[in-house]
Amino acid sequence: MLSRIDHVGFAVRSLAQAIDLYRDVWKLPLEHRETLEEHGVEEAMFRVGDSYVQLLGSLSPTTPVGRFLERRGEGLHHIAYEVADIEAALADLAASGVEIIDAKPRTGSRNTRVAFVNPNSTLGVLVELVEHPRPGSFPGARDLST
Ligand code: CO
């Protein structure tokens, strides 16, 4: 069902400072930035090999990431796995008794479709499923290096 780790999401208080850290200290290329009003986040994606680090700043304290920051502080927020067919993956998980947060996929960044799985069903880790328009592609990416 899972083909690769698409990204690991970190909740950060200052997206600008977090971007500086990942670009200047870890020397990773910033490949994508996007604001997702529906998810209440502003994100920055850094490539690490075939996967990404996703830095998430919240648009307000009442968003899911805002509440996470309030409750737990900065840190690891979720892990995202790529799937080829998100509806099939959700159906498989539901049949296995896994608690799904998003019964229907939502639009994620980079023109993906995403759905979250309840951490109560996955040993305390918030899991996101990501379906790219074409498996392994990164169609929403913009080159920010120039
Ligand atoms: Co994510």
mmCIF file of N, CA and C and ligand atoms in Angstrom:
data_model
loop_
_atom_site.group_PDB
_atom_site.id
_atom_site.type_symbol
_atom_site.label_atom_id
_atom_site.label_comp_id
_atom_site.label_asym_id
_atom_site.label_seq_id
_atom_site.Cartn_x
_atom_site.Cartn_y
_atom_site.Cartn_z
ATOM 1 N N MET A 1 0.833 -1.209 0.000
ATOM 2 C CA MET A 1 0.000 0.000 0.000
ATOM 3 C C MET A 1 0.868 1.260 0.000
ATOM 4 N N LEU A 2 1.931 1.261 0.830
ATOM 5 C CA LEU A 2 2.769 2.462 0.961
ATOM 6 C C LEU A 2 3.990 2.329 0.065
ATOM 7 N N SER A 3 4.237 3.309 -0.783
ATOM 8 C CA SER A 3 5.342 3.155 -1.732
ATOM 9 C C SER A 3 6.626 3.862 -1.294
ATOM 10 N N ARG A 4 6.507 4.931 -0.535
ATOM 11 C CA ARG A 4 7.711 5.600 -0.025
ATOM 12 C C ARG A 4 7.295 6.602 1.044
ATOM 13 N N ILE A 5 8.267 7.077 1.810
ATOM 14 C CA ILE A 5 7.989 8.193 2.719
ATOM 15 C C ILE A 5 8.016 9.452 1.867
ATOM 16 N N ASP A 6 6.866 10.109 1.748
ATOM 17 C CA ASP A 6 6.801 11.335 0.945
ATOM 18 C C ASP A 6 7.440 12.486 1.702
ATOM 19 N N HIS A 7 7.019 12.670 2.940
ATOM 20 C CA HIS A 7 7.638 13.725 3.753
ATOM 21 C C HIS A 7 7.401 13.482 5.232
ATOM 22 N N VAL A 8 8.193 14.193 6.024
ATOM 23 C CA VAL A 8 8.007 14.222 7.475
ATOM 24 C C VAL A 8 7.670 15.668 7.818
ATOM 25 N N GLY A 9 6.571 15.870 8.553
ATOM 26 C CA GLY A 9 6.099 17.220 8.853
ATOM 27 C C GLY A 9 6.513 17.663 10.247
ATOM 28 N N PHE A 10 7.038 18.878 10.338
ATOM 29 C CA PHE A 10 7.416 19.471 11.617
ATOM 30 C C PHE A 10 6.585 20.731 11.859
ATOM 31 N N ALA A 11 6.051 20.872 13.034
ATOM 32 C CA ALA A 11 5.343 22.098 13.412
ATOM 33 C C ALA A 11 6.371 23.094 13.939
ATOM 34 N N VAL A 12 6.332 24.313 13.399
ATOM 35 C CA VAL A 12 7.299 25.338 13.818
ATOM 36 C C VAL A 12 6.566 26.634 14.160
ATOM 37 N N ARG A 13 7.137 27.397 15.097
ATOM 38 C CA ARG A 13 6.506 28.661 15.489
ATOM 39 C C ARG A 13 6.786 29.753 14.466
ATOM 40 N N SER A 14 8.012 29.812 13.981
ATOM 41 C CA SER A 14 8.362 30.815 12.960
ATOM 42 C C SER A 14 8.821 30.093 11.709
ATOM 43 N N LEU A 15 8.008 30.145 10.663
ATOM 44 C CA LEU A 15 8.386 29.470 9.428
ATOM 45 C C LEU A 15 9.648 30.101 8.843
ATOM 46 N N ALA A 16 9.768 31.427 8.930
ATOM 47 C CA ALA A 16 10.935 32.106 8.357
ATOM 48 C C ALA A 16 12.225 31.632 9.040
ATOM 49 N N GLN A 17 12.205 31.531 10.375
ATOM 50 C CA GLN A 17 13.407 31.073 11.086
ATOM 51 C C GLN A 17 13.702 29.618 10.790
ATOM 52 N N ALA A 18 12.649 28.812 10.674
ATOM 53 C CA ALA A 18 12.843 27.390 10.384
ATOM 54 C C ALA A 18 13.424 27.203 8.985
ATOM 55 N N ILE A 19 12.965 28.021 8.038
ATOM 56 C CA ILE A 19 13.510 27.949 6.671
ATOM 57 C C ILE A 19 14.997 28.292 6.686
ATOM 58 N N ASP A 20 15.360 29.331 7.432
ATOM 59 C CA ASP A 20 16.779 29.698 7.530
ATOM 60 C C ASP A 20 17.599 28.532 8.065
ATOM 61 N N LEU A 21 17.087 27.873 9.095
ATOM 62 C CA LEU A 21 17.813 26.749 9.697
ATOM 63 C C LEU A 21 18.033 25.638 8.676
ATOM 64 N N TYR A 22 16.981 25.245 7.995
ATOM 65 C CA TYR A 22 17.106 24.116 7.065
ATOM 66 C C TYR A 22 17.936 24.467 5.840
ATOM 67 N N ARG A 23 17.916 25.731 5.429
ATOM 68 C CA ARG A 23 18.695 26.130 4.260
ATOM 69 C C ARG A 23 20.157 26.378 4.643
ATOM 70 N N ASP A 24 20.379 27.076 5.749
ATOM 71 C CA ASP A 24 21.733 27.523 6.063
ATOM 72 C C ASP A 24 22.521 26.511 6.896
ATOM 73 N N VAL A 25 21.865 25.812 7.803
ATOM 74 C CA VAL A 25 22.576 24.861 8.665
ATOM 75 C C VAL A 25 22.582 23.465 8.049
ATOM 76 N N TRP A 26 21.401 23.001 7.631
ATOM 77 C CA TRP A 26 21.330 21.663 7.032
ATOM 78 C C TRP A 26 21.662 21.679 5.544
ATOM 79 N N LYS A 27 21.721 22.891 4.957
ATOM 80 C CA LYS A 27 22.104 23.053 3.550
ATOM 81 C C LYS A 27 21.193 22.266 2.606
ATOM 82 N N LEU A 28 19.916 22.292 2.885
ATOM 83 C CA LEU A 28 18.958 21.602 2.018
ATOM 84 C C LEU A 28 18.330 22.598 1.044
ATOM 85 N N PRO A 29 18.011 22.137 -0.155
ATOM 86 C CA PRO A 29 17.361 23.039 -1.117
ATOM 87 C C PRO A 29 15.874 23.214 -0.805
ATOM 88 N N LEU A 30 15.452 24.479 -0.737
ATOM 89 C CA LEU A 30 14.030 24.782 -0.563
ATOM 90 C C LEU A 30 13.352 24.611 -1.915
ATOM 91 N N GLU A 31 12.463 23.656 -2.003
ATOM 92 C CA GLU A 31 11.875 23.346 -3.308
ATOM 93 C C GLU A 31 10.473 23.883 -3.504
ATOM 94 N N HIS A 32 9.781 24.138 -2.402
ATOM 95 C CA HIS A 32 8.378 24.493 -2.586
ATOM 96 C C HIS A 32 7.866 25.249 -1.379
ATOM 97 N N ARG A 33 7.053 26.260 -1.638
ATOM 98 C CA ARG A 33 6.338 26.957 -0.566
ATOM 99 C C ARG A 33 4.899 27.099 -0.981
ATOM 100 N N GLU A 34 4.009 26.967 -0.007
ATOM 101 C CA GLU A 34 2.591 27.059 -0.337
ATOM 102 C C GLU A 34 1.806 27.397 0.925
ATOM 103 N N THR A 35 0.744 28.183 0.756
ATOM 104 C CA THR A 35 -0.180 28.452 1.854
ATOM 105 C C THR A 35 -1.460 27.692 1.564
ATOM 106 N N LEU A 36 -1.896 26.910 2.548
ATOM 107 C CA LEU A 36 -3.098 26.093 2.386
ATOM 108 C C LEU A 36 -4.131 26.574 3.396
ATOM 109 N N GLU A 37 -4.997 27.488 2.942
ATOM 110 C CA GLU A 37 -6.007 28.066 3.847
ATOM 111 C C GLU A 37 -6.868 26.972 4.477
ATOM 112 N N GLU A 38 -7.245 25.983 3.664
ATOM 113 C CA GLU A 38 -8.151 24.941 4.151
ATOM 114 C C GLU A 38 -7.540 24.152 5.310
ATOM 115 N N HIS A 39 -6.211 23.980 5.284
ATOM 116 C CA HIS A 39 -5.530 23.244 6.344
ATOM 117 C C HIS A 39 -5.014 24.189 7.442
ATOM 118 N N GLY A 40 -5.107 25.487 7.200
ATOM 119 C CA GLY A 40 -4.650 26.467 8.194
ATOM 120 C C GLY A 40 -3.145 26.524 8.338
ATOM 121 N N VAL A 41 -2.428 26.167 7.280
ATOM 122 C CA VAL A 41 -0.966 26.137 7.368
ATOM 123 C C VAL A 41 -0.296 26.865 6.216
ATOM 124 N N GLU A 42 0.933 27.222 6.512
ATOM 125 C CA GLU A 42 1.860 27.726 5.518
ATOM 126 C C GLU A 42 3.015 26.737 5.558
ATOM 127 N N GLU A 43 3.456 26.249 4.397
ATOM 128 C CA GLU A 43 4.463 25.194 4.444
ATOM 129 C C GLU A 43 5.659 25.480 3.557
ATOM 130 N N ALA A 44 6.768 24.849 3.906
ATOM 131 C CA ALA A 44 7.978 24.892 3.095
ATOM 132 C C ALA A 44 8.504 23.468 2.998
ATOM 133 N N MET A 45 8.853 23.057 1.784
ATOM 134 C CA MET A 45 9.318 21.694 1.556
ATOM 135 C C MET A 45 10.791 21.699 1.152
ATOM 136 N N PHE A 46 11.578 20.910 1.877
ATOM 137 C CA PHE A 46 12.999 20.750 1.575
ATOM 138 C C PHE A 46 13.249 19.316 1.163
ATOM 139 N N ARG A 47 13.976 19.138 0.076
ATOM 140 C CA ARG A 47 14.241 17.784 -0.397
ATOM 141 C C ARG A 47 15.385 17.149 0.403
ATOM 142 N N VAL A 48 15.171 15.893 0.809
ATOM 143 C CA VAL A 48 16.227 15.067 1.393
ATOM 144 C C VAL A 48 16.177 13.747 0.644
ATOM 145 N N GLY A 49 17.081 13.565 -0.304
ATOM 146 C CA GLY A 49 17.039 12.359 -1.136
ATOM 147 C C GLY A 49 15.745 12.311 -1.907
ATOM 148 N N ASP A 50 15.001 11.234 -1.699
ATOM 149 C CA ASP A 50 13.763 11.019 -2.443
ATOM 150 C C ASP A 50 12.536 11.496 -1.648
ATOM 151 N N SER A 51 12.786 12.088 -0.488
ATOM 152 C CA SER A 51 11.695 12.508 0.390
ATOM 153 C C SER A 51 11.871 13.980 0.744
ATOM 154 N N TYR A 52 10.979 14.472 1.574
ATOM 155 C CA TYR A 52 10.995 15.889 1.918
ATOM 156 C C TYR A 52 10.817 16.095 3.412
ATOM 157 N N VAL A 53 11.411 17.181 3.885
ATOM 158 C CA VAL A 53 11.068 17.719 5.192
ATOM 159 C C VAL A 53 10.040 18.809 4.928
ATOM 160 N N GLN A 54 8.911 18.743 5.630
ATOM 161 C CA GLN A 54 7.845 19.736 5.469
ATOM 162 C C GLN A 54 7.772 20.554 6.755
ATOM 163 N N LEU A 55 8.087 21.835 6.645
ATOM 164 C CA LEU A 55 7.971 22.731 7.795
ATOM 165 C C LEU A 55 6.595 23.373 7.753
ATOM 166 N N LEU A 56 5.899 23.332 8.876
ATOM 167 C CA LEU A 56 4.523 23.819 8.941
ATOM 168 C C LEU A 56 4.391 24.932 9.958
ATOM 169 N N GLY A 57 4.029 26.111 9.474
ATOM 170 C CA GLY A 57 3.662 27.199 10.369
ATOM 171 C C GLY A 57 2.149 27.314 10.367
ATOM 172 N N SER A 58 1.565 27.715 11.490
ATOM 173 C CA SER A 58 0.102 27.786 11.534
ATOM 174 C C SER A 58 -0.365 29.183 11.159
ATOM 175 N N LEU A 59 -1.522 29.265 10.502
ATOM 176 C CA LEU A 59 -2.072 30.560 10.100
ATOM 177 C C LEU A 59 -2.787 31.247 11.259
ATOM 178 N N SER A 60 -3.177 30.474 12.281
ATOM 179 C CA SER A 60 -3.777 31.059 13.483
ATOM 180 C C SER A 60 -3.721 30.029 14.611
ATOM 181 N N PRO A 61 -3.850 30.499 15.859
ATOM 182 C CA PRO A 61 -3.743 29.572 17.006
ATOM 183 C C PRO A 61 -4.861 28.532 17.054
ATOM 184 N N THR A 62 -5.959 28.757 16.299
ATOM 185 C CA THR A 62 -7.093 27.826 16.383
ATOM 186 C C THR A 62 -7.040 26.739 15.312
ATOM 187 N N THR A 63 -6.020 26.748 14.462
ATOM 188 C CA THR A 63 -5.881 25.688 13.455
ATOM 189 C C THR A 63 -5.330 24.433 14.122
ATOM 190 N N PRO A 64 -5.420 23.273 13.452
ATOM 191 C CA PRO A 64 -4.845 22.059 14.049
ATOM 192 C C PRO A 64 -3.362 22.211 14.415
ATOM 193 N N VAL A 65 -2.572 22.807 13.524
ATOM 194 C CA VAL A 65 -1.149 22.972 13.842
ATOM 195 C C VAL A 65 -0.964 24.013 14.944
ATOM 196 N N GLY A 66 -1.802 25.062 14.945
ATOM 197 C CA GLY A 66 -1.742 26.059 16.019
ATOM 198 C C GLY A 66 -2.029 25.429 17.372
ATOM 199 N N ARG A 67 -3.031 24.570 17.414
ATOM 200 C CA ARG A 67 -3.369 23.890 18.681
ATOM 201 C C ARG A 67 -2.271 22.916 19.081
ATOM 202 N N PHE A 68 -1.668 22.245 18.095
ATOM 203 C CA PHE A 68 -0.560 21.327 18.365
ATOM 204 C C PHE A 68 0.597 22.094 19.013
ATOM 205 N N LEU A 69 0.935 23.266 18.443
ATOM 206 C CA LEU A 69 2.036 24.076 18.984
ATOM 207 C C LEU A 69 1.744 24.523 20.408
ATOM 208 N N GLU A 70 0.486 24.891 20.646
ATOM 209 C CA GLU A 70 0.064 25.329 21.976
ATOM 210 C C GLU A 70 0.221 24.203 22.996
ATOM 211 N N ARG A 71 -0.187 23.014 22.587
ATOM 212 C CA ARG A 71 -0.241 21.857 23.484
ATOM 213 C C ARG A 71 1.125 21.200 23.666
ATOM 214 N N ARG A 72 1.853 21.024 22.554
ATOM 215 C CA ARG A 72 3.064 20.192 22.605
ATOM 216 C C ARG A 72 4.327 20.943 22.249
ATOM 217 N N GLY A 73 4.200 22.170 21.742
ATOM 218 C CA GLY A 73 5.387 22.912 21.326
ATOM 219 C C GLY A 73 5.856 22.464 19.946
ATOM 220 N N GLU A 74 6.998 22.997 19.545
ATOM 221 C CA GLU A 74 7.524 22.654 18.226
ATOM 222 C C GLU A 74 7.976 21.205 18.193
ATOM 223 N N GLY A 75 7.949 20.619 17.007
ATOM 224 C CA GLY A 75 8.484 19.267 16.890
ATOM 225 C C GLY A 75 7.799 18.458 15.811
ATOM 226 N N LEU A 76 8.077 17.163 15.867
ATOM 227 C CA LEU A 76 7.548 16.225 14.879
ATOM 228 C C LEU A 76 6.022 16.232 14.909
ATOM 229 N N HIS A 77 5.393 16.468 13.779
ATOM 230 C CA HIS A 77 3.935 16.567 13.720
ATOM 231 C C HIS A 77 3.303 15.357 13.038
ATOM 232 N N HIS A 78 3.821 14.942 11.894
ATOM 233 C CA HIS A 78 3.263 13.770 11.208
ATOM 234 C C HIS A 78 4.250 13.184 10.220
ATOM 235 N N ILE A 79 3.965 11.960 9.804
ATOM 236 C CA ILE A 79 4.729 11.318 8.733
ATOM 237 C C ILE A 79 3.767 11.049 7.589
ATOM 238 N N ALA A 80 4.222 11.296 6.377
ATOM 239 C CA ALA A 80 3.355 11.150 5.198
ATOM 240 C C ALA A 80 3.914 10.077 4.269
ATOM 241 N N TYR A 81 3.066 9.102 3.969
ATOM 242 C CA TYR A 81 3.442 8.034 3.045
ATOM 243 C C TYR A 81 2.764 8.262 1.705
ATOM 244 N N GLU A 82 3.481 7.983 0.646
ATOM 245 C CA GLU A 82 2.874 8.050 -0.677
ATOM 246 C C GLU A 82 2.111 6.757 -0.950
ATOM 247 N N VAL A 83 0.913 6.913 -1.525
ATOM 248 C CA VAL A 83 0.128 5.765 -1.991
ATOM 249 C C VAL A 83 -0.262 6.037 -3.441
ATOM 250 N N ALA A 84 -0.438 4.956 -4.196
ATOM 251 C CA ALA A 84 -0.800 5.113 -5.612
ATOM 252 C C ALA A 84 -2.283 5.439 -5.760
ATOM 253 N N ASP A 85 -3.096 4.866 -4.869
ATOM 254 C CA ASP A 85 -4.555 5.017 -4.974
ATOM 255 C C ASP A 85 -5.102 5.291 -3.574
ATOM 256 N N ILE A 86 -5.400 6.548 -3.294
ATOM 257 C CA ILE A 86 -5.736 6.921 -1.912
ATOM 258 C C ILE A 86 -7.096 6.355 -1.492
ATOM 259 N N GLU A 87 -8.058 6.283 -2.411
ATOM 260 C CA GLU A 87 -9.363 5.694 -2.042
ATOM 261 C C GLU A 87 -9.198 4.223 -1.658
ATOM 262 N N ALA A 88 -8.391 3.487 -2.426
ATOM 263 C CA ALA A 88 -8.159 2.065 -2.126
ATOM 264 C C ALA A 88 -7.451 1.928 -0.775
ATOM 265 N N ALA A 89 -6.489 2.802 -0.519
ATOM 266 C CA ALA A 89 -5.757 2.740 0.754
ATOM 267 C C ALA A 89 -6.694 3.010 1.922
ATOM 268 N N LEU A 90 -7.557 4.025 1.782
ATOM 269 C CA LEU A 90 -8.507 4.344 2.859
ATOM 270 C C LEU A 90 -9.486 3.202 3.088
ATOM 271 N N ALA A 91 -9.930 2.582 2.013
ATOM 272 C CA ALA A 91 -10.858 1.449 2.146
ATOM 273 C C ALA A 91 -10.184 0.277 2.859
ATOM 274 N N ASP A 92 -8.941 -0.010 2.490
ATOM 275 C CA ASP A 92 -8.178 -1.087 3.145
ATOM 276 C C ASP A 92 -8.029 -0.807 4.636
ATOM 277 N N LEU A 93 -7.672 0.432 4.968
ATOM 278 C CA LEU A 93 -7.460 0.788 6.371
ATOM 279 C C LEU A 93 -8.759 0.688 7.155
ATOM 280 N N ALA A 94 -9.850 1.210 6.577
ATOM 281 C CA ALA A 94 -11.147 1.147 7.254
ATOM 282 C C ALA A 94 -11.550 -0.307 7.498
ATOM 283 N N ALA A 95 -11.290 -1.157 6.506
ATOM 284 C CA ALA A 95 -11.625 -2.586 6.650
ATOM 285 C C ALA A 95 -10.798 -3.232 7.750
ATOM 286 N N SER A 96 -9.611 -2.684 8.019
ATOM 287 C CA SER A 96 -8.765 -3.212 9.093
ATOM 288 C C SER A 96 -9.097 -2.590 10.448
ATOM 289 N N GLY A 97 -10.120 -1.739 10.480
ATOM 290 C CA GLY A 97 -10.535 -1.139 11.749
ATOM 291 C C GLY A 97 -9.750 0.096 12.136
ATOM 292 N N VAL A 98 -8.975 0.617 11.214
ATOM 293 C CA VAL A 98 -8.186 1.818 11.499
ATOM 294 C C VAL A 98 -9.098 3.037 11.440
ATOM 295 N N GLU A 99 -8.901 3.937 12.409
ATOM 296 C CA GLU A 99 -9.722 5.144 12.487
ATOM 297 C C GLU A 99 -9.168 6.212 11.538
ATOM 298 N N ILE A 100 -9.988 6.630 10.598
ATOM 299 C CA ILE A 100 -9.568 7.608 9.590
ATOM 300 C C ILE A 100 -10.084 8.990 10.013
ATOM 301 N N ILE A 101 -9.263 10.004 9.891
ATOM 302 C CA ILE A 101 -9.724 11.371 10.177
ATOM 303 C C ILE A 101 -10.487 11.926 8.981
ATOM 304 N N ASP A 102 -9.920 11.753 7.783
ATOM 305 C CA ASP A 102 -10.557 12.243 6.560
ATOM 306 C C ASP A 102 -11.134 11.067 5.781
ATOM 307 N N ALA A 103 -12.442 10.887 5.876
ATOM 308 C CA ALA A 103 -13.074 9.778 5.149
ATOM 309 C C ALA A 103 -12.895 9.959 3.644
ATOM 310 N N LYS A 104 -12.929 11.224 3.222
ATOM 311 C CA LYS A 104 -12.696 11.524 1.801
ATOM 312 C C LYS A 104 -11.402 12.324 1.689
ATOM 313 N N PRO A 105 -10.603 12.032 0.655
ATOM 314 C CA PRO A 105 -9.349 12.779 0.483
ATOM 315 C C PRO A 105 -9.600 14.273 0.306
ATOM 316 N N ARG A 106 -8.661 15.070 0.813
ATOM 317 C CA ARG A 106 -8.702 16.514 0.628
ATOM 318 C C ARG A 106 -7.559 16.922 -0.299
ATOM 319 N N THR A 107 -7.628 18.150 -0.782
ATOM 320 C CA THR A 107 -6.539 18.646 -1.619
ATOM 321 C C THR A 107 -5.389 19.083 -0.728
ATOM 322 N N GLY A 108 -4.205 18.534 -0.996
ATOM 323 C CA GLY A 108 -3.011 18.925 -0.255
ATOM 324 C C GLY A 108 -2.137 19.828 -1.104
ATOM 325 N N SER A 109 -0.942 20.094 -0.624
ATOM 326 C CA SER A 109 -0.037 20.942 -1.396
ATOM 327 C C SER A 109 0.462 20.167 -2.615
ATOM 328 N N ARG A 110 1.074 20.846 -3.542
ATOM 329 C CA ARG A 110 1.673 20.250 -4.740
ATOM 330 C C ARG A 110 0.651 19.483 -5.585
ATOM 331 N N ASN A 111 -0.610 19.923 -5.535
ATOM 332 C CA ASN A 111 -1.668 19.254 -6.313
ATOM 333 C C ASN A 111 -1.864 17.797 -5.927
ATOM 334 N N THR A 112 -1.565 17.474 -4.677
ATOM 335 C CA THR A 112 -1.759 16.103 -4.221
ATOM 336 C C THR A 112 -3.162 15.943 -3.651
ATOM 337 N N ARG A 113 -3.534 14.705 -3.384
ATOM 338 C CA ARG A 113 -4.730 14.420 -2.587
ATOM 339 C C ARG A 113 -4.246 13.744 -1.324
ATOM 340 N N VAL A 114 -4.790 14.172 -0.168
ATOM 341 C CA VAL A 114 -4.265 13.688 1.112
ATOM 342 C C VAL A 114 -5.407 13.284 2.043
ATOM 343 N N ALA A 115 -5.081 12.433 2.995
ATOM 344 C CA ALA A 115 -6.020 12.073 4.061
ATOM 345 C C ALA A 115 -5.198 11.710 5.295
ATOM 346 N N PHE A 116 -5.714 12.086 6.463
ATOM 347 C CA PHE A 116 -5.019 11.800 7.710
ATOM 348 C C PHE A 116 -5.671 10.622 8.441
ATOM 349 N N VAL A 117 -4.816 9.876 9.141
ATOM 350 C CA VAL A 117 -5.235 8.699 9.896
ATOM 351 C C VAL A 117 -5.070 9.026 11.373
ATOM 352 N N ASN A 118 -6.042 8.653 12.171
ATOM 353 C CA ASN A 118 -6.023 8.971 13.596
ATOM 354 C C ASN A 118 -4.825 8.321 14.298
ATOM 355 N N PRO A 119 -4.042 9.120 15.035
ATOM 356 C CA PRO A 119 -2.874 8.560 15.724
ATOM 357 C C PRO A 119 -3.228 7.476 16.741
ATOM 358 N N ASN A 120 -4.474 7.474 17.212
ATOM 359 C CA ASN A 120 -4.881 6.409 18.143
ATOM 360 C C ASN A 120 -4.795 5.036 17.486
ATOM 361 N N SER A 121 -4.872 5.005 16.164
ATOM 362 C CA SER A 121 -4.813 3.733 15.433
ATOM 363 C C SER A 121 -3.420 3.399 14.950
ATOM 364 N N THR A 122 -2.463 4.314 15.139
ATOM 365 C CA THR A 122 -1.130 4.112 14.556
ATOM 366 C C THR A 122 -0.034 4.390 15.585
ATOM 367 N N LEU A 123 -0.222 3.848 16.797
ATOM 368 C CA LEU A 123 0.800 3.907 17.846
ATOM 369 C C LEU A 123 1.241 5.337 18.169
ATOM 370 N N GLY A 124 0.256 6.253 18.121
ATOM 371 C CA GLY A 124 0.539 7.607 18.580
ATOM 372 C C GLY A 124 1.152 8.529 17.539
ATOM 373 N N VAL A 125 1.309 8.036 16.300
ATOM 374 C CA VAL A 125 1.899 8.872 15.248
ATOM 375 C C VAL A 125 0.810 9.291 14.268
ATOM 376 N N LEU A 126 0.684 10.608 14.049
ATOM 377 C CA LEU A 126 -0.254 11.089 13.037
ATOM 378 C C LEU A 126 0.291 10.725 11.658
ATOM 379 N N VAL A 127 -0.511 10.003 10.892
ATOM 380 C CA VAL A 127 -0.089 9.530 9.564
ATOM 381 C C VAL A 127 -0.919 10.220 8.494
ATOM 382 N N GLU A 128 -0.238 10.675 7.452
ATOM 383 C CA GLU A 128 -0.889 11.277 6.296
ATOM 384 C C GLU A 128 -0.627 10.392 5.087
ATOM 385 N N LEU A 129 -1.662 10.147 4.316
ATOM 386 C CA LEU A 129 -1.499 9.451 3.037
ATOM 387 C C LEU A 129 -1.486 10.504 1.942
ATOM 388 N N VAL A 130 -0.592 10.341 0.969
ATOM 389 C CA VAL A 130 -0.446 11.312 -0.118
ATOM 390 C C VAL A 130 -0.511 10.589 -1.454
ATOM 391 N N GLU A 131 -1.413 11.052 -2.293
ATOM 392 C CA GLU A 131 -1.458 10.537 -3.663
ATOM 393 C C GLU A 131 -1.064 11.662 -4.608
ATOM 394 N N HIS A 132 0.011 11.441 -5.337
ATOM 395 C CA HIS A 132 0.448 12.429 -6.326
ATOM 396 C C HIS A 132 -0.358 12.232 -7.608
ATOM 397 N N PRO A 133 -0.511 13.296 -8.391
ATOM 398 C CA PRO A 133 -1.207 13.148 -9.667
ATOM 399 C C PRO A 133 -0.613 12.017 -10.512
ATOM 400 N N ARG A 134 0.709 11.913 -10.516
ATOM 401 C CA ARG A 134 1.382 10.749 -11.086
ATOM 402 C C ARG A 134 2.316 10.229 -10.013
ATOM 403 N N PRO A 135 2.354 8.913 -9.768
ATOM 404 C CA PRO A 135 3.177 8.394 -8.679
ATOM 405 C C PRO A 135 4.629 8.856 -8.798
ATOM 406 N N GLY A 136 5.162 9.378 -7.676
ATOM 407 C CA GLY A 136 6.564 9.770 -7.644
ATOM 408 C C GLY A 136 6.835 11.124 -8.257
ATOM 409 N N SER A 137 5.835 11.761 -8.830
ATOM 410 C CA SER A 137 6.085 13.050 -9.455
ATOM 411 C C SER A 137 5.958 14.173 -8.434
ATOM 412 N N PHE A 138 6.343 15.332 -8.821
ATOM 413 C CA PHE A 138 6.325 16.478 -7.914
ATOM 414 C C PHE A 138 5.846 17.659 -8.724
ATOM 415 N N PRO A 139 4.601 17.597 -9.212
ATOM 416 C CA PRO A 139 4.145 18.559 -10.218
ATOM 417 C C PRO A 139 3.972 19.979 -9.702
ATOM 418 N N GLY A 140 3.752 20.126 -8.409
ATOM 419 C CA GLY A 140 3.523 21.467 -7.902
ATOM 420 C C GLY A 140 4.801 22.215 -7.568
ATOM 421 N N ALA A 141 5.937 21.547 -7.744
ATOM 422 C CA ALA A 141 7.195 22.139 -7.309
ATOM 423 C C ALA A 141 7.552 23.378 -8.134
ATOM 424 N N ARG A 142 8.044 24.371 -7.437
ATOM 425 C CA ARG A 142 8.549 25.555 -8.119
ATOM 426 C C ARG A 142 10.011 25.708 -7.742
ATOM 427 N N ASP A 143 10.809 26.113 -8.664
ATOM 428 C CA ASP A 143 12.225 26.321 -8.386
ATOM 429 C C ASP A 143 12.390 27.691 -7.727
ATOM 430 N N LEU A 144 12.764 27.677 -6.428
ATOM 431 C CA LEU A 144 12.896 28.926 -5.686
ATOM 432 C C LEU A 144 14.349 29.337 -5.543
ATOM 433 N N SER A 145 15.250 28.643 -6.228
ATOM 434 C CA SER A 145 16.676 28.901 -6.042
ATOM 435 C C SER A 145 17.144 30.125 -6.825
ATOM 436 N N THR A 146 16.321 30.568 -7.775
ATOM 437 C CA THR A 146 16.779 31.709 -8.577
ATOM 438 C C THR A 146 16.116 32.996 -8.098
HETATM 439 CO CO CO B 1 2.093 16.746 5.373
#
